[in-house]
PDB file of C-alpha atoms in Angstrom:
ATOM      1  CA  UNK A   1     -38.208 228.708  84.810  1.00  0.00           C
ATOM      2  CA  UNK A   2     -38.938 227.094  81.329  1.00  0.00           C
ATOM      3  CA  UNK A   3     -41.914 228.101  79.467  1.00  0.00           C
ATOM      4  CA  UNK A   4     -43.526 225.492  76.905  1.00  0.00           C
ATOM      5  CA  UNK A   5     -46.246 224.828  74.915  1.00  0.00           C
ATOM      6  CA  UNK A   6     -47.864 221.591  74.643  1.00  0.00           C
ATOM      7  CA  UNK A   7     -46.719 220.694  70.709  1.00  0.00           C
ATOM      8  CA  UNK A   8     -49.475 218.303  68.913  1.00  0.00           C
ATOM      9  CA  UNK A   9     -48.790 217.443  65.448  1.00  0.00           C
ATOM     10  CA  UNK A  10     -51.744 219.055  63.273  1.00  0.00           C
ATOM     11  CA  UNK A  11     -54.788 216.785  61.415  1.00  0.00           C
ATOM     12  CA  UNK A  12     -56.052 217.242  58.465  1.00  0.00           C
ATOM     13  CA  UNK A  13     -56.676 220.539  57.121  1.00  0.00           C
ATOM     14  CA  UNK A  14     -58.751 221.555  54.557  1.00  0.00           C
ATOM     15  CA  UNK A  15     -57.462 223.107  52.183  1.00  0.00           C
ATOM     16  CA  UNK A  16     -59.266 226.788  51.075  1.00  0.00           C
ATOM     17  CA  UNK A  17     -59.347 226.396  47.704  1.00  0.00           C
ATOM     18  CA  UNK A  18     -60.907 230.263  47.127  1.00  0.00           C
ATOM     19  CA  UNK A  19     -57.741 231.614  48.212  1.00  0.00           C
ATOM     20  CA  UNK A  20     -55.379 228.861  46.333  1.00  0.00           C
ATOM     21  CA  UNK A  21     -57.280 230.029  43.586  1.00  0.00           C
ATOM     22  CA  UNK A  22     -56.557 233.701  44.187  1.00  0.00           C
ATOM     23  CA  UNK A  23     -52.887 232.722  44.559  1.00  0.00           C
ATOM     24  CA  UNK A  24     -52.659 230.575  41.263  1.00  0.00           C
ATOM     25  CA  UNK A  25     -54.266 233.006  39.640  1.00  0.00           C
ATOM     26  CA  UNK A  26     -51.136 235.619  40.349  1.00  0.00           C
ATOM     27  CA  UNK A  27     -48.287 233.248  40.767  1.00  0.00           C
ATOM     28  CA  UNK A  28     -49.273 231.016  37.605  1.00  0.00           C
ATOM     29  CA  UNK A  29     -49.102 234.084  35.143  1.00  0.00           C
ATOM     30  CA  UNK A  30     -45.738 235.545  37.210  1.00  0.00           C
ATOM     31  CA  UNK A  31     -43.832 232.013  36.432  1.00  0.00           C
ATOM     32  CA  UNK A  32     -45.008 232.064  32.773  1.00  0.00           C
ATOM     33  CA  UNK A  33     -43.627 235.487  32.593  1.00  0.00           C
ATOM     34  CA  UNK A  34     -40.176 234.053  33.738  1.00  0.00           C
ATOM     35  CA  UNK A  35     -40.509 231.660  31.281  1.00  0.00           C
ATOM     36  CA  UNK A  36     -40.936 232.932  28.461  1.00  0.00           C
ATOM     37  CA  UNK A  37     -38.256 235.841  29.153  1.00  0.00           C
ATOM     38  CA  UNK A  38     -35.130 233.132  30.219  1.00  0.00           C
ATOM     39  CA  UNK A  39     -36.403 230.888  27.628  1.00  0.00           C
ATOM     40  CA  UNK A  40     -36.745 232.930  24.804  1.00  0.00           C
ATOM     41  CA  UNK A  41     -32.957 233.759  25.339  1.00  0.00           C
ATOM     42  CA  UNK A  42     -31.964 230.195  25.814  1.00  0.00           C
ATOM     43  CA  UNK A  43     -33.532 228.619  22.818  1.00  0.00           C
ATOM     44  CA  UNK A  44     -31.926 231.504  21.010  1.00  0.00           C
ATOM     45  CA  UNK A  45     -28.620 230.531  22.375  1.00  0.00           C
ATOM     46  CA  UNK A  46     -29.151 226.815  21.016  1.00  0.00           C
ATOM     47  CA  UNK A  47     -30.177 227.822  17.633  1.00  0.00           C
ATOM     48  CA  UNK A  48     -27.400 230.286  17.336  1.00  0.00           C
ATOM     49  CA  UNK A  49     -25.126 227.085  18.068  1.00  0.00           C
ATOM     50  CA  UNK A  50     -25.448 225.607  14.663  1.00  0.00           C
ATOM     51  CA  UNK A  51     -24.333 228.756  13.190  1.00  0.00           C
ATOM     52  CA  UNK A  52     -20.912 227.812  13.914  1.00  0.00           C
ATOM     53  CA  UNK A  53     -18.399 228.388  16.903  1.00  0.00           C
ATOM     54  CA  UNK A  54     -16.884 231.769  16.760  1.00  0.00           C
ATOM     55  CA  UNK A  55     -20.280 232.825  16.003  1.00  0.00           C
ATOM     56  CA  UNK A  56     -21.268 231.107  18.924  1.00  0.00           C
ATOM     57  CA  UNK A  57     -18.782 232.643  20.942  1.00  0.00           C
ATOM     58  CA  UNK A  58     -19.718 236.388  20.141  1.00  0.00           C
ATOM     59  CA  UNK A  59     -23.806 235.861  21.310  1.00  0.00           C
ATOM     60  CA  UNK A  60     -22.649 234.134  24.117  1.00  0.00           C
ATOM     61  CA  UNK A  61     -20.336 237.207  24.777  1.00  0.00           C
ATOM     62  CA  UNK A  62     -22.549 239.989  24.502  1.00  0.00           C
ATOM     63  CA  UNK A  63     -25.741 238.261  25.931  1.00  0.00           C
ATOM     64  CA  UNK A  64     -23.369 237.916  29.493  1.00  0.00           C
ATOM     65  CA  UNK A  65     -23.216 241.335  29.060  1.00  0.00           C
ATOM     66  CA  UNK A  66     -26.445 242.524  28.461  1.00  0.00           C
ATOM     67  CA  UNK A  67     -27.517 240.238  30.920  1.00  0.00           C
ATOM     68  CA  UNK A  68     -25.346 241.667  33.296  1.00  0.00           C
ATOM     69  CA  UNK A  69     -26.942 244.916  32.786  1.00  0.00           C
ATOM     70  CA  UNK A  70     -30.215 243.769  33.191  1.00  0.00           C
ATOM     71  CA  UNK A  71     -29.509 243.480  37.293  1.00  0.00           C
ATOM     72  CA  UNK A  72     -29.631 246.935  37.364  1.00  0.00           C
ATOM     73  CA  UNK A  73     -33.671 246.842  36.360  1.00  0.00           C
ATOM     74  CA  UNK A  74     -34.313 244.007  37.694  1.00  0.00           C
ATOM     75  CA  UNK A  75     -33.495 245.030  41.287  1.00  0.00           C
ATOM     76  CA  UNK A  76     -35.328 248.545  41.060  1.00  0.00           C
ATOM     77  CA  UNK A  77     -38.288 246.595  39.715  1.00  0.00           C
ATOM     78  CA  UNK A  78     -39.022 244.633  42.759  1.00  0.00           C
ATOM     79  CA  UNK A  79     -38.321 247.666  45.107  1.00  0.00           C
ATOM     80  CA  UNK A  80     -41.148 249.373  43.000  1.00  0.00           C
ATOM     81  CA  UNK A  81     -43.606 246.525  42.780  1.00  0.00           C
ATOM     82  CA  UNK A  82     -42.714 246.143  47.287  1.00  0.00           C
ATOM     83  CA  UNK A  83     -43.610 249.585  47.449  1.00  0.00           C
ATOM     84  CA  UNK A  84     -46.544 249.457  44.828  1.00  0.00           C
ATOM     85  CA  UNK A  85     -48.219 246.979  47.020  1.00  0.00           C
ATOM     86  CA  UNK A  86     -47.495 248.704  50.635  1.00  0.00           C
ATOM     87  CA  UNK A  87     -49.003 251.964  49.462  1.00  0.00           C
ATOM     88  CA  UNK A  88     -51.985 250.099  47.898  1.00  0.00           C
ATOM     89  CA  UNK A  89     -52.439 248.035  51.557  1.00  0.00           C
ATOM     90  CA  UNK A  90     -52.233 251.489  53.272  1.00  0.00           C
ATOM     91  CA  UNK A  91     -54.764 252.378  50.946  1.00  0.00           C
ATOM     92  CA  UNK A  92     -52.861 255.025  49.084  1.00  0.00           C
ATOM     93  CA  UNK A  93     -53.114 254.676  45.585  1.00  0.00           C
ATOM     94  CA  UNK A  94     -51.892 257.827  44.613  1.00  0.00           C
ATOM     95  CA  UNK A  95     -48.587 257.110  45.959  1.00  0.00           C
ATOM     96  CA  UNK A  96     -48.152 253.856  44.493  1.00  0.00           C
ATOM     97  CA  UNK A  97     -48.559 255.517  40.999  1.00  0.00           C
ATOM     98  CA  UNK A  98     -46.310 258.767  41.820  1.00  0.00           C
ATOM     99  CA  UNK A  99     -43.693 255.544  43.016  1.00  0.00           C
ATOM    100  CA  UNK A 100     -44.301 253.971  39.451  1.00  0.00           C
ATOM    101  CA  UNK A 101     -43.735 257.591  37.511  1.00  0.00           C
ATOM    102  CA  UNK A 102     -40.487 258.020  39.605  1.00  0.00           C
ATOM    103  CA  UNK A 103     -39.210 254.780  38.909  1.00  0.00           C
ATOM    104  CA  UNK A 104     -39.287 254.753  35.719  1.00  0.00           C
ATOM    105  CA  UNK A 105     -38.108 258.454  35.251  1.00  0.00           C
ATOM    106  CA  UNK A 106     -34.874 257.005  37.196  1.00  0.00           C
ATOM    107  CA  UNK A 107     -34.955 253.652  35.313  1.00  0.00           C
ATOM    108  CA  UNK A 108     -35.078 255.245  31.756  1.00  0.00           C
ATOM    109  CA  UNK A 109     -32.011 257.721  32.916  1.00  0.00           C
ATOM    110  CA  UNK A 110     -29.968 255.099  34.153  1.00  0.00           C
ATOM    111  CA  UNK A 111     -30.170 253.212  31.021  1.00  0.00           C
ATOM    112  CA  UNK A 112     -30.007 255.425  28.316  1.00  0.00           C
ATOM    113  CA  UNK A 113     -26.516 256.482  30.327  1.00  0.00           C
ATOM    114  CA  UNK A 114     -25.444 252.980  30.271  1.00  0.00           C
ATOM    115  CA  UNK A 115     -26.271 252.293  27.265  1.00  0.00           C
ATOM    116  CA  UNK A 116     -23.948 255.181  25.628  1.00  0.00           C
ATOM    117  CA  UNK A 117     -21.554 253.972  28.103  1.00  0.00           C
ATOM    118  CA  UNK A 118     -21.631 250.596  26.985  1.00  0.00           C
ATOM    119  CA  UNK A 119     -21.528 252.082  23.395  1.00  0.00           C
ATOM    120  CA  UNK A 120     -18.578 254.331  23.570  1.00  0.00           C
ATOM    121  CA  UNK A 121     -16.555 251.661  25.355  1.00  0.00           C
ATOM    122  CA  UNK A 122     -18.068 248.388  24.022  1.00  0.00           C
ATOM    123  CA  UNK A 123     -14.364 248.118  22.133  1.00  0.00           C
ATOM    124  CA  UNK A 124     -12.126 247.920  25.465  1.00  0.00           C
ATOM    125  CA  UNK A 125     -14.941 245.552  27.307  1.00  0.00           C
ATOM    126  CA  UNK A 126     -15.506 243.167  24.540  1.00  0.00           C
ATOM    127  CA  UNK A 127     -11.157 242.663  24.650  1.00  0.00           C
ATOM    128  CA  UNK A 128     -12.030 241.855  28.206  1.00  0.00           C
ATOM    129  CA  UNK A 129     -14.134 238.823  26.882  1.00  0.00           C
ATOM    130  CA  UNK A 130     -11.404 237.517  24.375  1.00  0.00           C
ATOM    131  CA  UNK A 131      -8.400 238.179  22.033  1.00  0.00           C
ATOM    132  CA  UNK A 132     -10.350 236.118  18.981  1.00  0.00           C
ATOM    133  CA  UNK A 133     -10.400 239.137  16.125  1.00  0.00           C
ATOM    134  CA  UNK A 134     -12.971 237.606  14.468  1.00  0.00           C
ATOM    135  CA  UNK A 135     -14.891 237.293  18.092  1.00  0.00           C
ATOM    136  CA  UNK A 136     -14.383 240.545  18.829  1.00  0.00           C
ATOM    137  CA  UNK A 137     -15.462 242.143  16.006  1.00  0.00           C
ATOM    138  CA  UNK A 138     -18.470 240.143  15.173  1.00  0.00           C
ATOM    139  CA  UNK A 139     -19.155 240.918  18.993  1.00  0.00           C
ATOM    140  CA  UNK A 140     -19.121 244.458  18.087  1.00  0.00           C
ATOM    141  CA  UNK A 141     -21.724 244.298  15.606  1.00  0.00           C
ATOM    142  CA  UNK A 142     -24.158 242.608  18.041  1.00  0.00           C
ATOM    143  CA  UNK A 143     -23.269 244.700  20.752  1.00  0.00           C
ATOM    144  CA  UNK A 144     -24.574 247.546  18.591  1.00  0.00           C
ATOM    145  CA  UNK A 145     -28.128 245.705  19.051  1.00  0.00           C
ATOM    146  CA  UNK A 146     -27.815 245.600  23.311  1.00  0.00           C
ATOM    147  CA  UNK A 147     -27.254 249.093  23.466  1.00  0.00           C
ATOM    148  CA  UNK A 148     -30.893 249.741  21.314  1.00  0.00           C
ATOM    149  CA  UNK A 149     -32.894 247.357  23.417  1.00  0.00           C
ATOM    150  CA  UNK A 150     -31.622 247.546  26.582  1.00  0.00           C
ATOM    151  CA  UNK A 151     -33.548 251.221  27.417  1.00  0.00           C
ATOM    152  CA  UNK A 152     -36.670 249.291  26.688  1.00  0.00           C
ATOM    153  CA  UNK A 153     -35.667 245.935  28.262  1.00  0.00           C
ATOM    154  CA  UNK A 154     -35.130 248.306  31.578  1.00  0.00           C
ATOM    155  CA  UNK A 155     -39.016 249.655  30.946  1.00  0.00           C
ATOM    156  CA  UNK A 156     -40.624 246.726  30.284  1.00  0.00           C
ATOM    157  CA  UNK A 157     -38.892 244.664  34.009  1.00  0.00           C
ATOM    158  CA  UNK A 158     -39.921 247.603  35.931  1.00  0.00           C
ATOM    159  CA  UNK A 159     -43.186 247.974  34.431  1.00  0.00           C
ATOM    160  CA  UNK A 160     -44.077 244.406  35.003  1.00  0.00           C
ATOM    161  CA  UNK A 161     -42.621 243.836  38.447  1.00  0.00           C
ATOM    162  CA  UNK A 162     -44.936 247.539  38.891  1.00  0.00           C
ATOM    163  CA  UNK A 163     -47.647 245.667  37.359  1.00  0.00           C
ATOM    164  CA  UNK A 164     -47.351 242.942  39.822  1.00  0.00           C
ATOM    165  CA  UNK A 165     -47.721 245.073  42.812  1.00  0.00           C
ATOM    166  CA  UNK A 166     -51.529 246.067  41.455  1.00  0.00           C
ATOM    167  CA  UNK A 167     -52.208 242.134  41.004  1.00  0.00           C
ATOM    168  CA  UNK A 168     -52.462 242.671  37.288  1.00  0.00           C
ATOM    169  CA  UNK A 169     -50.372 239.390  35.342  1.00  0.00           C
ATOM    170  CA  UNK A 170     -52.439 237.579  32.949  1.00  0.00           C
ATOM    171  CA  UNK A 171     -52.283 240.367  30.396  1.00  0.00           C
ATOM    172  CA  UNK A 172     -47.945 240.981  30.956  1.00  0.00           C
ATOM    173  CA  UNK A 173     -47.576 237.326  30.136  1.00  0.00           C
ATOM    174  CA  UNK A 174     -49.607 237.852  26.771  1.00  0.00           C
ATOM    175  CA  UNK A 175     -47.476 240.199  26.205  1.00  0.00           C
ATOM    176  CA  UNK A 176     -44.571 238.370  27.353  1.00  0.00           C
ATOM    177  CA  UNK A 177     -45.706 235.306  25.115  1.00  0.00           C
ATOM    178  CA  UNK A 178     -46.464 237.283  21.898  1.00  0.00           C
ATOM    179  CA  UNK A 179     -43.330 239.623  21.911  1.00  0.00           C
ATOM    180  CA  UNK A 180     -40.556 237.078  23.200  1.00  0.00           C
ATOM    181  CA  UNK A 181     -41.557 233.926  21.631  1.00  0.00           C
ATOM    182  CA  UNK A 182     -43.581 234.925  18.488  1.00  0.00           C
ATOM    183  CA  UNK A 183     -41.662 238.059  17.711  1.00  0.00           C
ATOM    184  CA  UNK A 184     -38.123 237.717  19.208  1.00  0.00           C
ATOM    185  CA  UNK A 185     -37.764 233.446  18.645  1.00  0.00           C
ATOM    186  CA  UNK A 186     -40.100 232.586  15.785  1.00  0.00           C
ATOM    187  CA  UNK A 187     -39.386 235.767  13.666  1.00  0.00           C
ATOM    188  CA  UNK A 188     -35.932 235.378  14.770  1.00  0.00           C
ATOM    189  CA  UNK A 189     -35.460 232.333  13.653  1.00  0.00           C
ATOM    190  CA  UNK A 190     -36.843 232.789  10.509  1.00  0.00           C
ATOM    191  CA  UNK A 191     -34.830 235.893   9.626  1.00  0.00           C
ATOM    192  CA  UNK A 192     -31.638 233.471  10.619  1.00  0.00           C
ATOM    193  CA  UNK A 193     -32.090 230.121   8.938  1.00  0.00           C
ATOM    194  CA  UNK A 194     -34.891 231.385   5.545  1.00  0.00           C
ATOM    195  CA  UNK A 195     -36.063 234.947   4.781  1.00  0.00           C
ATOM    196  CA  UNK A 196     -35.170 234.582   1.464  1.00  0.00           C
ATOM    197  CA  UNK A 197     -38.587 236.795   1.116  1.00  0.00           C
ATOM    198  CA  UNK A 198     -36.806 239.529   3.020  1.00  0.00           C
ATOM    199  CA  UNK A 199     -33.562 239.089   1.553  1.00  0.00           C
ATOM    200  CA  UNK A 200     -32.224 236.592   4.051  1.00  0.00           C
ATOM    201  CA  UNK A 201     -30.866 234.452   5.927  1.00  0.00           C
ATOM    202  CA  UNK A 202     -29.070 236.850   8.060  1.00  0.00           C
ATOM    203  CA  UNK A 203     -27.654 234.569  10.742  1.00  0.00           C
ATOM    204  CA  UNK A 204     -27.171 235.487  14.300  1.00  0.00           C
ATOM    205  CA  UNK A 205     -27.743 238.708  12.999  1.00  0.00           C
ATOM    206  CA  UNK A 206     -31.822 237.481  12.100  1.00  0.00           C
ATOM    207  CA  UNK A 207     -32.127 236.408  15.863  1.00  0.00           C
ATOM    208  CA  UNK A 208     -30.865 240.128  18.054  1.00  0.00           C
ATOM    209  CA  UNK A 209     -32.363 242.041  15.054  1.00  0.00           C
ATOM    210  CA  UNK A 210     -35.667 240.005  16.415  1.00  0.00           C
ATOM    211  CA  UNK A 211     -35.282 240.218  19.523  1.00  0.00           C
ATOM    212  CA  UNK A 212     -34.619 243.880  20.028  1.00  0.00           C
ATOM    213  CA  UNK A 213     -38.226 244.150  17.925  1.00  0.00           C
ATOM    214  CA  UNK A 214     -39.800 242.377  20.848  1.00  0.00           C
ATOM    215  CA  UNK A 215     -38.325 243.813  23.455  1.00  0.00           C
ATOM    216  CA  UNK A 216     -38.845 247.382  22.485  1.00  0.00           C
ATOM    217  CA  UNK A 217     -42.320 246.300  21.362  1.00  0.00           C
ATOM    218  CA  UNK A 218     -42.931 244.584  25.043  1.00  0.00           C
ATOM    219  CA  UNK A 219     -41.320 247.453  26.684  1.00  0.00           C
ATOM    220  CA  UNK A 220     -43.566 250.141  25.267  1.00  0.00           C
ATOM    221  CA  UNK A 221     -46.852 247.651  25.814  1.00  0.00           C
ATOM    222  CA  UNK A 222     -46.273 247.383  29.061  1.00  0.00           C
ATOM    223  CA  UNK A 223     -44.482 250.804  30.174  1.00  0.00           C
ATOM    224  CA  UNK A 224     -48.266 251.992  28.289  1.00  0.00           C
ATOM    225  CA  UNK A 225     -50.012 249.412  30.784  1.00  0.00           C
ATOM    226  CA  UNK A 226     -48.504 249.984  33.889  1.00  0.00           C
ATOM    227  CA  UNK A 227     -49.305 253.913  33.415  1.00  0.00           C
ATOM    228  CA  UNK A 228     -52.558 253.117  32.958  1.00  0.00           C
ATOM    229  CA  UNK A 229     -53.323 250.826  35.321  1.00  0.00           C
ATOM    230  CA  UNK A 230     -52.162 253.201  38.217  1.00  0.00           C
ATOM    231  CA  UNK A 231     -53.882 256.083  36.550  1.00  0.00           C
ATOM    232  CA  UNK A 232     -57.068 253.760  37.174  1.00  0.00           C
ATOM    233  CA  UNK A 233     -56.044 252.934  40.496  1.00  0.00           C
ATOM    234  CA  UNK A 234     -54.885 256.948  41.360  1.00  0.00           C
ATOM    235  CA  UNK A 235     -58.462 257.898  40.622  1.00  0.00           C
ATOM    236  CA  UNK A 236     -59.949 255.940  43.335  1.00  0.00           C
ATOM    237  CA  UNK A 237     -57.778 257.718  46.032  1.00  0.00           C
ATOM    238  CA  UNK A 238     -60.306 260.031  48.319  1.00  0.00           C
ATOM    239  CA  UNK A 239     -57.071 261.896  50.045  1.00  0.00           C
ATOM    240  CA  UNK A 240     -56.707 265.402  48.978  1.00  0.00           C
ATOM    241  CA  UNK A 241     -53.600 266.555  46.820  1.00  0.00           C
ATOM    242  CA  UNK A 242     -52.382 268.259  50.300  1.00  0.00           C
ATOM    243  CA  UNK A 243     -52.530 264.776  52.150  1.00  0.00           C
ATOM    244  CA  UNK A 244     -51.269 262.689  48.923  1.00  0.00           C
ATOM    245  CA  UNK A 245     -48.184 265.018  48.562  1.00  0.00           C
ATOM    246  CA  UNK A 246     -47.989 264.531  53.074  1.00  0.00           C
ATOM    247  CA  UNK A 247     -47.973 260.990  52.406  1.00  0.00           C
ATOM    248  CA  UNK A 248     -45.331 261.134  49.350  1.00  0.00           C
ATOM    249  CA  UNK A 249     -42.814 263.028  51.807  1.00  0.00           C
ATOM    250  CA  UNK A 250     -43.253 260.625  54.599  1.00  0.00           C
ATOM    251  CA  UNK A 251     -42.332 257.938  51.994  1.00  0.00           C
ATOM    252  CA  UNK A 252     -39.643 259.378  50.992  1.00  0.00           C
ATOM    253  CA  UNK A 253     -38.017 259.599  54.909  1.00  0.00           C
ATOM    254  CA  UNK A 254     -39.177 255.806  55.110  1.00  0.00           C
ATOM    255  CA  UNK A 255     -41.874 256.378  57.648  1.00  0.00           C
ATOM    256  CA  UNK A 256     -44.963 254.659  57.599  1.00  0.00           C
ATOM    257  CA  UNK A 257     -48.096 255.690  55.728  1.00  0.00           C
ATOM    258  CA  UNK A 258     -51.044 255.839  57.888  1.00  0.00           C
TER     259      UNK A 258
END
C-alpha cells in the first residue's frame, strides 16, 4: 500500500521581517567577523608581495603554518559555542559558563604546548617547506612571531565562537575591525613601507610585528568579554550549586540536561 500526500506548490508567503531582523542582526556581525580575520591576512599577503620574492616565499611559509595550527581552535570553538547555546536553551546558564571556563583552560594548554613545540622544532619543519637558505632562515625569524601570537589567536576564536553561543556579535566584530585592520594592516603597513618616526621601514618584519599586536590585543578583549558575558548570564541561573554541579556531570556523560 502506498502512502502519499497531496503535494501543492506553495503561494506567496510573507515574509516575517521581525525574525529576519533577529537573524541579520547575528549573522551580519558573524560574516564581518570572518572578514575582517581572512582579510586582514590576505591583504597582508599582497602587500608583503612587493617586498620581493624570497621574502614572499618565507610569509607565505609560515602563515600555512600558523594557519594550520589555527584548526586546532577553531574546531574546539564551535563545539563550545554548540554547547554554549544547548545549555542556554535548556535554560542552564551556569553550565554554559563552567563549558566556556573549561574550554579555554584546555585551549590555552594546548597552545602554549604547541607553541614551544613549534618553537623548539620550527628548524626541521621549516626544511620541510624548502631548501632556499635564505627562505629558511628569514622563515625562522617570522616563525619566532607565530609562536607569540598563536596562544592568543587560540583565545580570541574560542572566545568569539563562545560569544556567539550567548547571541552577543556586534561588539566581537568591533573588536575584530579595530585590532585586525587598524592595528594588524594599517599599523602594519606603516611599520613596513614608512616609520621612519619609529626607526623604520622594517619590511615584512613591520607587518607580523603588527599583527601579533592585534591579535594578542583581540585575544585578551575578547577572552575579557566572553568571561563576562557568562558571568552575567551565570547569575541569572535559579538552580542550586547541588543541581548546577548534577547538571555539569550529566554533561559530561553526554546526557541530556533537563
Amino acid at each position: 500500500m502506498t502512502i502519499y500526500k497531496k503535494m501543492h506548490a506553495p503561494g506567496f508567503v510573507r515574509p516575517e521581517w521581525k525574525r529576519l531582523w533577529n537573524l541579520l542582526k547575528i549573522g551580519v556581525p558573524m560574516g564581518l567577523c570572518t572578514f575582517f580575520e581572512v582579510s586582514s591576512f590576505t591583504l597582508m599577503a599582497i602587500f608583503v608581495s612587493r617586498l620581493g620574492p624570497d621574502i614572499m616565499s618565507a610569509h607565505q611559509i609560515v602563515a600555512n603554518l600558523t594557519s594550520m595550527c589555527y584548526m586546532v581552535p577553531l574546531s574546539l570553538g564551535i563545539a563550545t559555542s554548540v554547547l554554549i547555546a544547548q545549555s542556554l536553551g535548556a535554560r542552564w546558564p551556569s553550565v554554559a559558563y563552567e563549558c566556556l571556563k573549561r574550554t579555554l583552560k584546555l585551549m590555552v594548554t594546548i597552545a602554549v604546548v604547541m607553541s614551544v613545540l613549534l618553537f623548539l622544532f620550527r628548524s626541521v619543519i621549516l626544511w620541510l617547506y624548502t631548501s632556499e637558505v635564505e627562505v629558511h632562515e628569514l622563515a625562522m625569524s617570522l616563525i619566532l612571531f607565530g609562536c607569540f601570537y598563536y596562544v592568543f589567536d587560540a583565545m580570541q576564536s574560542v572566545s568569539a565562537f563562545a560569544l556567539r553561543g550567548y547571541r552577543v556579535t556586534m561588539a566581537p566584530m568591533i573588536i575584530y575591525g579595530v585590532m585586525l585592520w587598524g592595528v594588524g594592516l594599517g599599523l602594519g603597513y606603516q611599520f613596513a613601507f614608512h616609520g621612519e618616526w619609529a626607526g623604520g621601514p622594517y619590511g615584512v618584519f613591520g607587518f607580523w610585528g603588527a599583527t601579533a599586536t592585534g591579535l594578542f590585543l583581540t585575544g585578551i578583549s575578547l577572552t575579557l568579554m566572553a568571561l563576562w558575558v557568562g558571568r552575567q548570564f551565570a547569575k541569572d541561573d535559579s538552580h542550586s550549586p547541588d543541581e548546577v554541579k548534577a547538571a555539569i556531570q550529566r554533561a559530561e556523560s553526554h546526557k541530556p540536561l533537563s
